Short mmCIF file of C-alpha atoms and ligand atoms in Angstrom, two decimals:
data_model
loop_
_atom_site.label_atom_id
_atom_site.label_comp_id
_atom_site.label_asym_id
_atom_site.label_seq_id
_atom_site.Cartn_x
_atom_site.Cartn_y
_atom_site.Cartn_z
CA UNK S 144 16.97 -86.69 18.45
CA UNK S 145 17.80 -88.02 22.04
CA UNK S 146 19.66 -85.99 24.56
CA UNK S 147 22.58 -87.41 26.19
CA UNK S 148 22.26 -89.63 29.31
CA UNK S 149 21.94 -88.33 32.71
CA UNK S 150 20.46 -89.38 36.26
CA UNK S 151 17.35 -88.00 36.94
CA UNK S 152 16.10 -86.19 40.30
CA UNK S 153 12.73 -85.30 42.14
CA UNK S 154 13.66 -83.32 45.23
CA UNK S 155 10.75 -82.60 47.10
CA UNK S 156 11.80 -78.98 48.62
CA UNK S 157 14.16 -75.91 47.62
CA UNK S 158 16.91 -76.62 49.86
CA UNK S 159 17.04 -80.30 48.43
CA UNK S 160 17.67 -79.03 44.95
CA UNK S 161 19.61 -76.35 46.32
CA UNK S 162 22.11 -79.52 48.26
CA UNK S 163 21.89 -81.30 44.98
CA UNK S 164 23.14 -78.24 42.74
CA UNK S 165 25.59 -77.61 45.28
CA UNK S 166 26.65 -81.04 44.99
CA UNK S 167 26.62 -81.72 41.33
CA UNK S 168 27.74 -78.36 40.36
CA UNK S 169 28.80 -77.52 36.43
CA UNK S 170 27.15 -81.30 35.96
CA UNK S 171 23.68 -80.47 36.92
CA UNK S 172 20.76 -78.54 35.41
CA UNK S 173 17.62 -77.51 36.48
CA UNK S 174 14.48 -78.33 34.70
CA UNK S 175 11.36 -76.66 35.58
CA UNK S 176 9.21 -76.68 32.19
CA UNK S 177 11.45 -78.12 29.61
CA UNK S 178 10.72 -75.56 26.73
CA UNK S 179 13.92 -74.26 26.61
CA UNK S 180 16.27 -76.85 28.13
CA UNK S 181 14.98 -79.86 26.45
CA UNK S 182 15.57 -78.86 22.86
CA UNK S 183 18.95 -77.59 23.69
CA UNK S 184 19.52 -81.36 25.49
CA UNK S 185 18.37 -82.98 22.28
CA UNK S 186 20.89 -80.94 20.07
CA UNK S 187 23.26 -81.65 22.65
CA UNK S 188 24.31 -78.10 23.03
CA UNK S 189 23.91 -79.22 27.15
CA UNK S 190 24.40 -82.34 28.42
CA UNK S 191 23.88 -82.27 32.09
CA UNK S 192 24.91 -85.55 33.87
CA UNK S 193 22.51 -84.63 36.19
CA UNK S 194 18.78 -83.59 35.54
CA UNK S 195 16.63 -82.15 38.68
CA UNK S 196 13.22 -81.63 38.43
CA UNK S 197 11.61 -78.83 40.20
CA UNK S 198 7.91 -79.72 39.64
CA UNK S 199 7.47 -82.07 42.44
CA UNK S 200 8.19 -79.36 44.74
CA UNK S 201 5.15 -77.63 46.78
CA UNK S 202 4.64 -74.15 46.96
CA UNK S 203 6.99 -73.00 43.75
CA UNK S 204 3.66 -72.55 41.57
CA UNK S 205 0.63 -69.86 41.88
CA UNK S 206 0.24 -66.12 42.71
CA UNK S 207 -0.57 -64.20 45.26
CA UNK S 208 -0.76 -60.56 46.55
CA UNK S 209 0.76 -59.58 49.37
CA UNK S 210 2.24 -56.84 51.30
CA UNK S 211 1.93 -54.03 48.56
CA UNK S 212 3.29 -56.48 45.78
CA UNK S 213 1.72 -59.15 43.23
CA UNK S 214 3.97 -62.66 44.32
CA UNK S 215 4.68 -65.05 41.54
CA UNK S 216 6.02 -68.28 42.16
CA UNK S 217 9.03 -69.48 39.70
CA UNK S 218 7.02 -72.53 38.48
CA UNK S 219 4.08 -71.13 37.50
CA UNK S 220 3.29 -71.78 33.95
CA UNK S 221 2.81 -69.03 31.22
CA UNK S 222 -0.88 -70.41 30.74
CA UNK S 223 -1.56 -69.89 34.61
CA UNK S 224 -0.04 -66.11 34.28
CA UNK S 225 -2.16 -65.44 31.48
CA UNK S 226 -5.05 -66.78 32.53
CA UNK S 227 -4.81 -65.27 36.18
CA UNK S 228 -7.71 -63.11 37.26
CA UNK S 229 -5.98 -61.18 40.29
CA UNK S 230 -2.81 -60.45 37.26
CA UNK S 231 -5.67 -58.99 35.14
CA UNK S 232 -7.01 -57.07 37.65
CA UNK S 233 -3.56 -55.57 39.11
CA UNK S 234 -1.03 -55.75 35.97
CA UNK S 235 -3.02 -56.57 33.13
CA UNK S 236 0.28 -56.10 30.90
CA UNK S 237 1.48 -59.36 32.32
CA UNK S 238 -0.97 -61.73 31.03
CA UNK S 239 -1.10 -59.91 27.85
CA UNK S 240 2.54 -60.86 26.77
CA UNK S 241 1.92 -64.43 28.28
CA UNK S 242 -0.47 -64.71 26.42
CA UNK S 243 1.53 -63.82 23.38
CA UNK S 244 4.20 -67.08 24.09
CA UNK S 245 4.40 -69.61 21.82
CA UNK S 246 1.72 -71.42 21.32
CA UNK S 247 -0.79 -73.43 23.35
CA UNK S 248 1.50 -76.03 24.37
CA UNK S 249 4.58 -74.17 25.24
CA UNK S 250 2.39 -71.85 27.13
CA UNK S 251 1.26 -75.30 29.55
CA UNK S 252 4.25 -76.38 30.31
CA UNK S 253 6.54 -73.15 30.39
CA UNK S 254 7.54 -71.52 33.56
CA UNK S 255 7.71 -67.78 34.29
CA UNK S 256 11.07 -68.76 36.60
CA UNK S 257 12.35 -70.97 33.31
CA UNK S 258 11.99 -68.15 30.98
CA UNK S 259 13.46 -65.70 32.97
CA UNK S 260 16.36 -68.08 34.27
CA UNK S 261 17.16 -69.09 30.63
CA UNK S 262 17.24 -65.03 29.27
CA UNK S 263 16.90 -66.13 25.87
CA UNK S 264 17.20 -62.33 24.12
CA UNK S 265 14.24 -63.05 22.04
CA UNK S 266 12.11 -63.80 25.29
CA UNK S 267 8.62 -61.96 25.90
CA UNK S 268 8.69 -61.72 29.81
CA UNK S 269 12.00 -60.49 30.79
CA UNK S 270 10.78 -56.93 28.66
CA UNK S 271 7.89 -56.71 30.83
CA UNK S 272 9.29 -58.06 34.50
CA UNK S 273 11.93 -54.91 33.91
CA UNK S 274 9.58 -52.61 32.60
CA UNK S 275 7.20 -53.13 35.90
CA UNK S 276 10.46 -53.08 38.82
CA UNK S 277 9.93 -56.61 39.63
CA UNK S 278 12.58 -58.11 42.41
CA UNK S 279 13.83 -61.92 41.88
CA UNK S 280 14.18 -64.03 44.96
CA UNK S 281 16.54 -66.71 44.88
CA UNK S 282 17.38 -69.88 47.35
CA UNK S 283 20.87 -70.64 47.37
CA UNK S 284 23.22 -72.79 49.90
CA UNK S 285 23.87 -69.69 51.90
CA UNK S 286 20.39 -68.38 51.92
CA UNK S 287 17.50 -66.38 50.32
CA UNK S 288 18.96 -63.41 47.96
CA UNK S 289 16.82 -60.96 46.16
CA UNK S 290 17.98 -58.86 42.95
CA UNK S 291 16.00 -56.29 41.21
CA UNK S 292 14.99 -57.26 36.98
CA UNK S 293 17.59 -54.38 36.36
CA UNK S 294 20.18 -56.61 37.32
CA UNK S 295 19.42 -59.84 36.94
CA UNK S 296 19.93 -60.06 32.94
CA UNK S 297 23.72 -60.05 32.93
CA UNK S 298 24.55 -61.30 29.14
CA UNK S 299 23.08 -63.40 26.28
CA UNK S 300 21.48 -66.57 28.25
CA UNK S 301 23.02 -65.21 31.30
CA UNK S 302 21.76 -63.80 34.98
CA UNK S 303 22.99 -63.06 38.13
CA UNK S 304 21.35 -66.61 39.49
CA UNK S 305 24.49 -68.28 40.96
CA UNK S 306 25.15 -71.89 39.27
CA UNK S 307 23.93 -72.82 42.77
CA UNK S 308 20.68 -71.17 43.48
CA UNK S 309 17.09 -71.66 42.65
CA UNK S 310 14.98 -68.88 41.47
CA UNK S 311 12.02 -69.04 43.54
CA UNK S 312 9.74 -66.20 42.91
CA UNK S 313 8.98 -62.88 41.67
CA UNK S 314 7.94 -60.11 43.35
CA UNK S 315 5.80 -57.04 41.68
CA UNK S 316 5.07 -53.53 42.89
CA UNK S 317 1.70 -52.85 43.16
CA UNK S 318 1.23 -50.25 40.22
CA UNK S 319 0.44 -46.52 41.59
CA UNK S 320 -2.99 -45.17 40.54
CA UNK S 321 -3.38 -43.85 36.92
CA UNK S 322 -1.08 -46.73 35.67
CA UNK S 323 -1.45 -48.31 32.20
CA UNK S 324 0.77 -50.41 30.74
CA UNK S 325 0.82 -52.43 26.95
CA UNK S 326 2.68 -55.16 25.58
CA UNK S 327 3.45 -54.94 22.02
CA UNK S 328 5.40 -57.74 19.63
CA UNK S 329 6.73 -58.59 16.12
CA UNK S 330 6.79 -62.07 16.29
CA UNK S 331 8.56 -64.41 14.50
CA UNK S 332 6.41 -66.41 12.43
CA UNK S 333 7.75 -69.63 12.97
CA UNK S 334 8.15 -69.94 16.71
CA UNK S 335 6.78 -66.72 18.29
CA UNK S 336 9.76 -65.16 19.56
CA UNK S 337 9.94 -61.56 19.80
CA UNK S 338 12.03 -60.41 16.84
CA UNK S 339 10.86 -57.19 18.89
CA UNK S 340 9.06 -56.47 22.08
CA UNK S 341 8.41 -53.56 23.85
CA UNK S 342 6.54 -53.29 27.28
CA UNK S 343 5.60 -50.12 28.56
CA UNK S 344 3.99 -48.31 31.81
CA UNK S 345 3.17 -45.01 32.27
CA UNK S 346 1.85 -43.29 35.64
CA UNK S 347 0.28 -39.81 34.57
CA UNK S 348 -1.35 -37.47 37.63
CA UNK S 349 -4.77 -35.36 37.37
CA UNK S 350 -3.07 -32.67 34.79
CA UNK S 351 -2.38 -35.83 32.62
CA UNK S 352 1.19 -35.00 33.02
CA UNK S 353 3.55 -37.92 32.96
CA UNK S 354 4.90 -39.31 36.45
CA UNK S 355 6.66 -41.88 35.73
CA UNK S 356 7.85 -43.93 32.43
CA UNK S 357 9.35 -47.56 32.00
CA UNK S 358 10.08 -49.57 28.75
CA UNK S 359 11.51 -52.77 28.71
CA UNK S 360 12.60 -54.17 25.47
CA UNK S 361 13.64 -57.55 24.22
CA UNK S 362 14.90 -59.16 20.65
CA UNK S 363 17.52 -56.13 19.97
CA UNK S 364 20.49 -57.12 22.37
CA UNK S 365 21.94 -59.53 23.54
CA UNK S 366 19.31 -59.29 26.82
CA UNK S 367 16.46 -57.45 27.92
CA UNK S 368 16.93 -53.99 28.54
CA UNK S 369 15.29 -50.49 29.73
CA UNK S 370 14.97 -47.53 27.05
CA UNK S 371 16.55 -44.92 29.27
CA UNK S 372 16.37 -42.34 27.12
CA UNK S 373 12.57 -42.60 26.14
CA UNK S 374 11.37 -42.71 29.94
CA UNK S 375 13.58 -39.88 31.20
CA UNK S 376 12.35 -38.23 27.83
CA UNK S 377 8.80 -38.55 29.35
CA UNK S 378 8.88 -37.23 32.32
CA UNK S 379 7.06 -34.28 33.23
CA UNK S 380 6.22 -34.09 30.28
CA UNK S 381 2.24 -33.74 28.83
CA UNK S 382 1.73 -37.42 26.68
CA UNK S 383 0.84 -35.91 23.37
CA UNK S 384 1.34 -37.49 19.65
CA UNK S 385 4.59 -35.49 19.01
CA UNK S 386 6.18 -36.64 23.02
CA UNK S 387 5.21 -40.17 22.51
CA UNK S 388 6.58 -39.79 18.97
CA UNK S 389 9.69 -38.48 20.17
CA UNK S 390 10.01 -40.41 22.85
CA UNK S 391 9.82 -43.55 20.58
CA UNK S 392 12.64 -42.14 18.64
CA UNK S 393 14.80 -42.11 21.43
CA UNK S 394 14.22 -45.63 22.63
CA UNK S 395 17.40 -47.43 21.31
CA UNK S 396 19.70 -44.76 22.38
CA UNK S 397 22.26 -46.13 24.35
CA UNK S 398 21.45 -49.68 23.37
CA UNK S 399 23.96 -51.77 22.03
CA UNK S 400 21.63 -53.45 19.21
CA UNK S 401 22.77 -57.01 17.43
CA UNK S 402 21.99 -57.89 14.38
CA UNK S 403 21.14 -61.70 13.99
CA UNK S 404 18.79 -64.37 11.72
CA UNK S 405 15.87 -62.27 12.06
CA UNK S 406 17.62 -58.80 11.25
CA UNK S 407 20.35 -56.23 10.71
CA UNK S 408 20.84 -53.94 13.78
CA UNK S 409 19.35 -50.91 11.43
CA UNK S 410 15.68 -53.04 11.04
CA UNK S 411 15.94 -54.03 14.21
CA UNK S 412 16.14 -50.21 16.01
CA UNK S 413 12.92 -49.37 13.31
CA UNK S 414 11.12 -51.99 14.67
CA UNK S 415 12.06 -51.45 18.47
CA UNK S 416 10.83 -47.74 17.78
CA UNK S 417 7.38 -48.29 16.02
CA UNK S 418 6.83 -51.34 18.70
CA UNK S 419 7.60 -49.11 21.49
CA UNK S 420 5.00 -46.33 19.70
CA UNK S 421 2.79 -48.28 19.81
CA UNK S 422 3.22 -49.72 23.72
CA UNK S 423 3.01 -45.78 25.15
CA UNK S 424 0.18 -45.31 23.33
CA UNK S 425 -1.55 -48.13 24.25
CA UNK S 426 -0.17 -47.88 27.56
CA UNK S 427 -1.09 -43.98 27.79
CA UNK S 428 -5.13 -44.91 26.91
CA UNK S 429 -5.12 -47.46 29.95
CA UNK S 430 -3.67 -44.93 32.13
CA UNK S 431 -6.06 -41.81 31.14
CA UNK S 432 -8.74 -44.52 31.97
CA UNK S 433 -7.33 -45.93 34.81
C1 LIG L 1242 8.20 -73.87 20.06
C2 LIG L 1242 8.55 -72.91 21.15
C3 LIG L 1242 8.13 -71.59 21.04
C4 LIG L 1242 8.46 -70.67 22.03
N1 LIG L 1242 8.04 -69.38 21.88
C5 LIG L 1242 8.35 -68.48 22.83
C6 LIG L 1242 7.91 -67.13 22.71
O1 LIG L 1242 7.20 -66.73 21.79
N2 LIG L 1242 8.28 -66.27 23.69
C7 LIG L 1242 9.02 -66.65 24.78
O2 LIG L 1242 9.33 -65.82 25.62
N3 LIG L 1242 9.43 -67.93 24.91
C8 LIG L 1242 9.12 -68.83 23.98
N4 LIG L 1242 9.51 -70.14 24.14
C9 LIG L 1242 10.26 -70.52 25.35
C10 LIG L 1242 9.30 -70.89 26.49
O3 LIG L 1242 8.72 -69.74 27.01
C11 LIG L 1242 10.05 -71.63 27.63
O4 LIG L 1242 9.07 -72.23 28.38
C12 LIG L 1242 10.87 -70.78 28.54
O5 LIG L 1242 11.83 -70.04 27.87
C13 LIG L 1242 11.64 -71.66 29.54
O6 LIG L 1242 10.81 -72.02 30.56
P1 LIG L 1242 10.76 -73.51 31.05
O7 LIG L 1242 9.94 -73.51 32.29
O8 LIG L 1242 10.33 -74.35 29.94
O9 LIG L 1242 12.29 -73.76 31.49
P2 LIG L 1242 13.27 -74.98 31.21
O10 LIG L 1242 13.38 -75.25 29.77
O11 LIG L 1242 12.92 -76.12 32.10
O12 LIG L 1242 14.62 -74.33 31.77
C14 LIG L 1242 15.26 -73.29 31.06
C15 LIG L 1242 16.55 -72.90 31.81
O13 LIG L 1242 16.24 -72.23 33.03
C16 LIG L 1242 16.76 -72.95 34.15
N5 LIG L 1242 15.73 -72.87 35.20
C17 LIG L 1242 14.43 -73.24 35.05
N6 LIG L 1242 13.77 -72.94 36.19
C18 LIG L 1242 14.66 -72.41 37.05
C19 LIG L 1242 14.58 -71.91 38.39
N7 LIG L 1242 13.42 -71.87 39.05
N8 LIG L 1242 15.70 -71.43 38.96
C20 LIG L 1242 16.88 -71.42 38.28
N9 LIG L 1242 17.03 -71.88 37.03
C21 LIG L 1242 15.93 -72.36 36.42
C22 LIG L 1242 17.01 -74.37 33.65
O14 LIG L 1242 18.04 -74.99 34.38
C23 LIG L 1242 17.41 -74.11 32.20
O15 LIG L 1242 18.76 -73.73 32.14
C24 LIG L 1242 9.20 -71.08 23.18
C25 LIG L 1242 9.61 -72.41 23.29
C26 LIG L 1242 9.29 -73.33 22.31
C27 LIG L 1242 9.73 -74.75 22.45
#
């Protein structure tokens, strides 16, 4: 299958593909690693007239820490998140769902920005950016905006980025001492979507009482979204088998789940609760060792 024609750009900065989305508007796309954008070009489900290629532009790719917060740049590729030694070190949770992308290939070329740009609600990262507070910065004609994970995943495939702005980076809290957090995923056999995925941090203090709790889940909705309930559930609260248990319970409440080719909404709120059993106590053994 071939996509649809279209005039191809290489702008060598952010405010050059900024100009040239302001420009082109509803008739231009951004392409950072392809994975999600090219397939959907070759079905013709988008046919931008204009195609313009972030990878030529310095300084979008690599991470960094600074000023009390791990800095990811939007191009850098799920195999350079996973791989990352500082990310390890600081939020191990992150290169443990990147590494759970795809496969080898998709994982080379894919971007952290693309997947969280694109929202797909079957995604792995978006779950774990809002489970660990992240801020998105963006570059648009006006200037540089910032929005926290929590409201940055609007709809299905759709995020507060303005048809005119670049996503340019992610910023991460530094995680407070005693923090552990776990990735855990049902994927689907085929292309390694999350038919479920649940990340999840917990913070406990000396008494091994819980100070804070965040879940992020993905393939239920129609986006990413926090368990509420579970977290404030946890709070205060001493970790044990029946808390977590409960907790787990809890973690669809208020969700809106959607059943789709994978599941009906009832096998889809079992699997969000066993997955996000098994991320607190995952997460819960990292922090106690932490
Ligand atoms: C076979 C296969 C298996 C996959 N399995 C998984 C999986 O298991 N888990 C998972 O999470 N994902 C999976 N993916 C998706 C993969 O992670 C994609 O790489 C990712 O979703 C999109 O990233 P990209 O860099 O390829 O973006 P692209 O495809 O280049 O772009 C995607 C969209 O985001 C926009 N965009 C890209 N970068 C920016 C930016 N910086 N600012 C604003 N908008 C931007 C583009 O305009 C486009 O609309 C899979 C893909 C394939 C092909």
């Amino acid at each position: 299958m071939y996509p649809a024609t279209f005039e191809y750009h290489t702008p060598g900065s952010v405010n050059e593909a900024v100009s040239l989305l302001d420009r082109y508007k509803d008739e231009a796309k951004l392409l950072a690693g392809g994975h999600s954008l090219i397939p959907i070009m070759k079905l013709r489900l988008a046919q931008p007239k204009h195609l313009i290629d972030l990878r030529k532009i310095q300084g979008l790719s690599g991470i960094r820490e600074a000023g009390g917060a791990i800095v990811i740049g939007a191009l850098t590729t799920h195999w350079m998140v996973e791989s990352s030694d500082l990310l390890k070190q600081t939020l191990p949770i992150l290169p443990e769902a990147a590494g759970q992308i795809g496969d080898m290939q998709v994982r080379n070329m894919g971007t952290i920005g693309g997947s969280l740009a694109h929202a797909d609600p079957a995604a792995d990262l978006p779950a774990v950016i809002l489970a660990l507070g992240a801020e998105l910065k963006a570059m648009g004609p006006k200037g540089e905006r910032t929005t926290k994970a929590e409201d940055f995943f609007v709809d299905l495939l759709t995020t507060a980025l303005q048809p005119n702005e670049v996503l340019t980076e992610i910023r991460i809290p530094l995680p407070l001492p005693k923090t552990g957090g776990a990735y855990e995923k049902y994927p689907h056999p085929a292309s390694r979507y999350a038919v479920v995925g649940v990340a999840a941090l917990l913070t406990v203090d000396r008494r091994d009482t819980v100070q804070s709790a965040s879940i992020g889940i993905t393939g239920i909705g129609s986006k990413a979204t926090r368990a509420r309930a579970a977290e404030q559930y946890l709070i205060g609260k001493a970790p044990d088998n029946d808390a977590l248990k409960t907790a787990a319970e809890r973690a669809t409440e208020g969700i809106s789940i959607r059943a789709d080719l994978q599941g009906s909404a009832e096998y889809k709120a079992h699997l969000a609760k066993v997955y996000t059993r098994r991320a607190l106590t995952r997460a819960l053994e990292r922090a106690r060792a932490a």
